[in-house]
Amino acid sequence: MKRRLPRPRELAPLLQFRKPDLNVTRRRLDSALTIEDLRRIAKRRTPKAAFDYTDGAAEEELSLARARQAFRDIEFHPTILRDVAKVDTGATVLGDRVAQPFGIAPTGFTRLMHTEGEIAGAHAAARAGIPFSLSTLGTTSIEQVKAANPHGRNWFQLYMWKDRDRSMALVERAAAAGFDTLLVTVDVPVAGARLRDTRNGMSIPPALTLRTVLDAIPHPRWWFDLLTTEPLSFASLDRWPGTVAQYLDSMFDPTVTFDDLAWIKSQWPNKLVVKGIQTLEDARSVVDLGADGILLSNHGGRQLDRAPVPFHLLPRVAAELGRDTEVLLDTGIMSGADAVAAIALGARFKV
């Protein structure tokens, strides 16, 4: 083989030098291709208590692990020689069109991980054309989320407290702000046993103890953001000078029944979805009650360990009740492939 030196004009197409991006945060996020990539970044950049609160689940975290494994066990059987040149990723959920068949799920204590919290999530949902869900335990108020996403679809997730008047005050505020869907969570009669939080002494707001100060040393940016922005609290509720577990135990109502659910439905003027369905029998009862949708969920494994895997329940519920109500799904979804699997087995929407 005869060798020669390459000519400059032959090298030019191979030289793909680009101007370096000096924004470190943007460069880091652009390199994250999966949710797992983002998880690794978050673990490096946040204190242990904050990361564990977000990443952890109840007790041995079996429910969370099994939910992920359920999606990994699925295989796709594609058909061939079909015209797939035009693909529409949109969906209709609860009567309105959305750009993608998924939305942003409600999360508590959101600003613990990022100082902009729900505001950033609401902005992202507006840009993507998908619903944003605000938790009762959110760190941004109902009115602030509406201001951040004035023309998009905002959903409010409700826990029924022991103090019914406080619960209904939140419902009234969500309705007044134009939230179009109420997610009533029914799988938390008592707070879950989240062992990571207990070991870390997770409190509201995070306390400056010897342990947290030592943990802060590798994470100065997180502490700077925490100490120079609005105090971290549950924006829709009163301040509480104790641990997360103590607060939730003081609020969750173990006496909630289907009668309470019917009462909430009578008070809410828009769409109502019941979140936390884990059996076919309960799904039937909720549909009989007239709910607009059911959300198959075990709370991301954060409340009851060894709970049923929602993805396993999906085909039976969709086959029997899919014509009578909209079947939604959460827990374990980490990629577009997971969303496709859920759609294939009967889910209308994922959060």
Coordinates of C-alpha atoms in Angstrom, one line a residue:
M1 CA 0.0 0.0 0.0
K2 CA 1.4 3.4 -1.0
R3 CA 1.2 6.0 1.7
R4 CA 1.0 9.8 1.4
L5 CA 0.5 12.8 3.5
P6 CA -3.1 14.1 3.6
R7 CA -3.8 17.4 1.8
P8 CA -5.1 20.4 3.9
R9 CA -8.4 20.4 2.0
E10 CA -8.9 16.8 2.9
L11 CA -8.3 17.5 6.6
A12 CA -10.7 20.5 6.7
P13 CA -14.0 18.5 6.9
L14 CA -12.5 16.4 9.7
L15 CA -11.7 19.4 11.9
Q16 CA -14.8 20.0 14.0
F17 CA -13.4 22.5 16.5
R18 CA -16.1 24.5 18.2
K19 CA -16.0 27.6 20.4
P20 CA -15.9 26.3 24.0
D21 CA -19.0 26.9 26.1
L22 CA -17.9 28.9 29.2
N23 CA -21.1 28.2 31.0
V24 CA -20.1 25.3 33.2
T25 CA -23.7 24.5 34.3
R26 CA -25.0 24.4 30.7
R27 CA -22.0 22.3 29.6
R28 CA -22.6 19.8 32.4
L29 CA -26.3 19.5 31.7
D30 CA -25.7 19.2 27.9
S31 CA -23.5 16.1 28.6
A32 CA -26.4 14.4 30.6
L33 CA -28.1 12.1 28.1
T34 CA -30.3 10.2 30.6
I35 CA -32.1 10.6 33.9
E36 CA -29.4 8.5 35.5
D37 CA -26.8 11.0 34.2
L38 CA -28.7 13.8 35.9
R39 CA -29.0 11.7 39.1
R40 CA -25.2 11.3 39.2
I41 CA -24.8 15.1 38.8
A42 CA -27.3 15.7 41.6
K43 CA -25.5 13.3 43.9
R44 CA -22.2 15.1 43.4
R45 CA -23.7 18.6 43.9
T46 CA -26.0 18.3 46.9
P47 CA -25.6 17.3 50.5
K48 CA -26.4 13.7 51.5
A49 CA -29.7 14.6 53.3
A50 CA -31.1 16.5 50.4
F51 CA -30.1 13.9 47.8
D52 CA -31.4 11.0 49.9
Y53 CA -34.8 12.8 50.5
T54 CA -35.2 13.0 46.7
D55 CA -33.6 9.7 45.7
G56 CA -34.8 7.4 48.4
A57 CA -37.9 5.3 49.1
A58 CA -39.5 3.5 52.0
E59 CA -37.8 0.9 54.2
E60 CA -35.7 -1.4 52.1
E61 CA -36.7 0.4 48.9
L62 CA -38.0 -2.8 47.3
S63 CA -41.0 -1.1 45.7
L64 CA -38.8 1.3 43.9
A65 CA -36.4 -1.3 42.7
R66 CA -39.2 -3.6 41.5
A67 CA -40.9 -0.8 39.6
R68 CA -37.7 -0.1 37.7
Q69 CA -37.1 -3.8 37.0
A70 CA -40.7 -4.2 35.6
F71 CA -39.8 -1.8 32.8
R72 CA -36.4 -3.4 32.2
D73 CA -38.1 -6.8 31.7
I74 CA -40.2 -5.5 28.8
E75 CA -39.2 -6.2 25.2
F76 CA -40.5 -4.5 22.1
H77 CA -41.8 -6.5 19.1
P78 CA -41.7 -4.0 16.2
T79 CA -43.5 -4.7 13.0
I80 CA -41.7 -3.9 9.8
L81 CA -42.3 -2.2 6.5
R82 CA -44.7 0.4 7.8
D83 CA -44.7 4.0 6.8
V84 CA -43.4 5.8 10.0
A85 CA -42.1 9.0 8.3
K86 CA -44.6 11.2 10.2
V87 CA -44.7 10.7 14.0
D88 CA -47.0 12.6 16.3
T89 CA -45.9 12.5 19.9
G90 CA -49.0 14.4 21.2
A91 CA -51.8 13.0 23.2
T92 CA -55.2 13.9 24.5
V93 CA -55.5 13.7 28.3
L94 CA -58.5 14.7 30.3
G95 CA -60.1 16.4 27.4
D96 CA -57.2 18.6 26.2
R97 CA -54.3 18.1 23.8
V98 CA -50.7 18.0 25.1
A99 CA -47.5 17.9 23.2
Q100 CA -46.2 14.7 24.8
P101 CA -47.9 11.8 26.6
F102 CA -46.3 12.6 29.9
G103 CA -46.2 15.4 32.5
I104 CA -44.2 16.6 35.5
A105 CA -45.3 14.8 38.6
P106 CA -45.9 16.5 42.0
T107 CA -42.9 16.5 44.3
G108 CA -42.6 17.8 47.8
F109 CA -39.8 20.0 49.1
T110 CA -38.8 20.7 45.5
R111 CA -36.5 23.7 46.3
L112 CA -34.4 21.5 48.4
M113 CA -32.7 20.2 45.3
H114 CA -32.7 23.5 43.2
T115 CA -33.3 27.0 44.4
E116 CA -35.9 27.7 41.6
G117 CA -37.8 24.6 42.4
E118 CA -41.4 24.5 41.1
I119 CA -40.9 27.7 39.1
A120 CA -38.3 26.1 37.0
G121 CA -40.5 23.0 36.5
A122 CA -43.5 25.2 35.6
H123 CA -41.5 27.1 33.0
A124 CA -40.1 23.8 31.6
A125 CA -43.6 22.4 31.3
A126 CA -44.9 25.5 29.5
R127 CA -42.1 25.3 27.0
A128 CA -42.7 21.6 26.4
G129 CA -46.5 21.9 26.2
I130 CA -47.1 19.4 29.0
P131 CA -48.9 19.6 32.4
F132 CA -47.1 20.6 35.6
S133 CA -48.3 19.2 38.9
L134 CA -47.9 21.1 42.1
S135 CA -47.8 19.2 45.4
T136 CA -49.5 20.1 48.6
L137 CA -46.0 19.9 50.1
G138 CA -44.5 22.1 47.4
T139 CA -42.1 24.9 48.2
T140 CA -43.8 27.4 45.9
S141 CA -47.4 28.6 46.3
I142 CA -50.3 27.9 44.0
E143 CA -50.4 31.5 42.9
Q144 CA -46.7 31.6 42.1
V145 CA -46.9 28.5 39.9
K146 CA -49.9 29.9 38.0
A147 CA -47.9 33.1 37.4
A148 CA -45.0 31.1 36.1
N149 CA -47.2 29.0 33.8
P150 CA -50.2 31.3 33.1
H151 CA -51.3 29.7 29.8
G152 CA -50.3 26.1 30.4
R153 CA -52.0 23.2 32.1
N154 CA -51.5 23.2 35.9
W155 CA -52.6 20.4 38.1
F156 CA -52.8 20.4 41.9
Q157 CA -52.1 17.4 44.1
L158 CA -54.1 17.2 47.3
Y159 CA -53.5 15.4 50.5
M160 CA -56.6 15.2 52.8
W161 CA -55.4 16.6 56.1
K162 CA -57.0 15.9 59.5
D163 CA -58.1 19.6 59.3
R164 CA -60.6 19.4 56.5
D165 CA -61.0 23.2 56.4
R166 CA -57.3 23.6 55.5
S167 CA -57.6 21.0 52.8
M168 CA -60.6 22.7 51.2
A169 CA -58.9 26.1 51.5
L170 CA -56.1 24.7 49.2
V171 CA -58.8 23.3 46.8
E172 CA -60.5 26.7 46.6
R173 CA -57.2 28.4 45.9
A174 CA -56.3 26.0 43.1
A175 CA -59.7 26.5 41.5
A176 CA -59.5 30.3 41.8
A177 CA -56.0 30.2 40.2
G178 CA -57.4 28.2 37.2
F179 CA -55.8 24.8 37.9
D180 CA -57.6 22.5 35.6
T181 CA -57.1 19.1 37.4
L182 CA -57.1 18.0 41.0
L183 CA -55.0 14.9 41.9
V184 CA -56.3 13.5 45.1
T185 CA -53.7 11.2 46.7
V186 CA -55.2 8.3 48.6
D187 CA -52.3 6.0 49.4
V188 CA -50.9 7.9 52.4
P189 CA -53.0 7.3 55.5
V190 CA -49.7 7.7 57.5
A191 CA -46.2 8.8 56.5
G192 CA -43.9 6.2 55.0
A193 CA -41.0 4.9 56.9
R194 CA -38.2 6.5 54.8
L195 CA -35.1 5.3 56.6
R196 CA -32.6 7.5 54.8
D197 CA -34.5 10.6 56.0
T198 CA -34.6 9.3 59.6
R199 CA -30.9 8.5 59.6
N200 CA -30.1 11.9 58.2
G201 CA -32.3 13.8 60.6
M202 CA -34.1 15.4 57.7
S203 CA -35.8 18.6 59.0
I204 CA -37.8 21.6 57.7
P205 CA -35.8 23.7 56.9
P206 CA -32.5 21.9 57.0
A207 CA -30.8 22.5 60.3
L208 CA -27.2 23.6 60.8
T209 CA -25.8 20.9 62.9
L210 CA -22.3 19.5 63.1
R211 CA -23.3 16.7 60.7
T212 CA -24.8 19.1 58.1
V213 CA -22.0 21.6 58.4
L214 CA -19.4 18.8 57.7
D215 CA -21.6 17.6 54.8
A216 CA -21.7 21.2 53.5
I217 CA -18.0 21.5 53.0
P218 CA -18.0 19.7 49.6
H219 CA -21.2 21.5 48.5
P220 CA -20.7 25.3 49.1
R221 CA -22.9 26.3 46.1
W222 CA -25.9 24.5 47.5
W223 CA -25.6 26.1 50.9
F224 CA -25.0 29.5 49.4
D225 CA -28.2 29.2 47.4
L226 CA -30.1 27.9 50.4
L227 CA -29.0 30.8 52.7
T228 CA -29.4 33.6 50.2
T229 CA -32.8 32.9 48.9
E230 CA -36.3 32.7 50.4
P231 CA -36.4 30.4 53.5
L232 CA -37.2 26.8 52.5
S233 CA -40.7 25.8 53.7
F234 CA -43.9 24.2 52.5
A235 CA -45.3 27.3 50.7
S236 CA -49.0 26.4 51.1
L237 CA -48.8 25.4 54.7
D238 CA -47.7 26.7 58.1
R239 CA -44.1 26.6 59.1
W240 CA -43.1 23.6 61.2
P241 CA -39.9 23.5 63.4
G242 CA -39.4 19.7 63.3
T243 CA -38.5 16.8 61.1
V244 CA -40.3 15.9 57.9
A245 CA -41.7 12.6 59.4
Q246 CA -43.1 14.4 62.5
Y247 CA -44.8 17.0 60.3
L248 CA -46.4 14.5 58.0
D249 CA -47.6 12.4 60.9
S250 CA -49.3 15.4 62.4
M251 CA -51.1 16.1 59.1
F252 CA -52.0 12.9 57.3
D253 CA -55.5 11.5 58.2
P254 CA -55.8 7.8 58.6
T255 CA -59.6 8.0 58.7
V256 CA -60.1 9.1 55.0
T257 CA -62.7 6.9 53.2
F258 CA -64.6 6.9 49.9
D259 CA -67.2 9.2 51.4
D260 CA -64.4 11.8 51.8
L261 CA -63.5 11.3 48.1
A262 CA -67.1 11.8 47.1
W263 CA -67.2 15.0 49.1
I264 CA -64.1 16.4 47.5
K265 CA -65.5 15.6 44.1
S266 CA -68.6 17.6 44.9
Q267 CA -66.5 20.6 45.9
W268 CA -64.1 20.6 42.9
P269 CA -65.4 22.2 39.6
N270 CA -62.9 20.7 37.2
K271 CA -61.3 17.4 36.3
L272 CA -60.6 15.0 39.2
V273 CA -58.0 12.2 39.2
V274 CA -57.5 9.8 42.0
K275 CA -53.8 9.1 42.6
G276 CA -52.5 6.0 44.4
I277 CA -54.6 3.2 43.0
Q278 CA -52.9 -0.2 43.6
T279 CA -55.7 -2.8 43.1
L280 CA -58.2 -3.5 40.4
E281 CA -61.0 -3.5 43.0
D282 CA -60.2 0.0 44.2
A283 CA -59.9 1.2 40.6
R284 CA -63.5 -0.1 40.0
S285 CA -64.8 1.7 43.1
V286 CA -63.2 5.0 42.0
V287 CA -64.6 4.8 38.5
D288 CA -68.1 4.1 40.0
L289 CA -67.6 7.3 42.1
G290 CA -67.3 9.2 38.8
A291 CA -63.6 10.2 38.8
D292 CA -62.4 11.5 35.5
G293 CA -59.2 9.5 35.8
I294 CA -57.3 7.0 37.9
L295 CA -53.5 7.2 38.5
L296 CA -52.0 3.8 39.1
S297 CA -49.2 4.7 41.6
N298 CA -47.4 3.4 44.6
H299 CA -46.0 6.8 45.3
G300 CA -42.6 6.0 43.7
G301 CA -42.1 3.4 46.5
R302 CA -41.8 6.2 49.0
Q303 CA -44.7 5.2 51.3
L304 CA -45.3 1.5 51.4
D305 CA -42.5 -1.0 50.7
R306 CA -43.5 -4.2 48.9
A307 CA -46.4 -2.4 47.3
P308 CA -47.8 -3.6 44.0
V309 CA -45.9 -2.5 40.9
P310 CA -48.3 -0.1 39.0
F311 CA -46.9 -1.2 35.6
H312 CA -47.9 -4.8 36.4
L313 CA -51.4 -3.7 37.3
L314 CA -51.8 -1.5 34.2
P315 CA -52.9 -4.1 31.5
R316 CA -55.8 -5.5 33.7
V317 CA -57.0 -2.0 34.7
A318 CA -56.8 -0.7 31.2
A319 CA -58.6 -3.7 29.7
E320 CA -61.5 -3.5 32.1
L321 CA -61.8 0.2 32.8
G322 CA -60.0 2.0 30.0
R323 CA -63.3 2.8 28.1
D324 CA -64.9 4.3 31.2
T325 CA -62.1 6.4 32.6
E326 CA -58.6 7.7 31.7
V327 CA -55.9 5.4 33.1
L328 CA -52.7 7.2 34.1
L329 CA -49.4 5.7 35.4
D330 CA -46.4 6.7 37.5
T331 CA -43.5 5.1 39.3
G332 CA -40.4 3.7 37.6
I333 CA -40.6 5.7 34.4
M334 CA -37.1 6.9 33.5
S335 CA -37.0 7.2 29.7
G336 CA -38.9 7.6 26.5
A337 CA -38.8 3.8 26.1
D338 CA -40.5 3.4 29.4
A339 CA -43.3 5.8 28.3
V340 CA -43.7 3.8 25.1
A341 CA -44.0 0.6 27.1
A342 CA -46.7 2.1 29.3
I343 CA -48.7 3.4 26.3
A344 CA -48.5 -0.1 24.6
L345 CA -50.0 -1.7 27.7
G346 CA -52.9 0.8 28.0
A347 CA -51.8 3.9 29.8
R348 CA -53.2 7.2 28.5
F349 CA -50.7 9.4 30.2
K350 CA -47.6 9.2 32.5
V351 CA -46.5 11.5 35.3

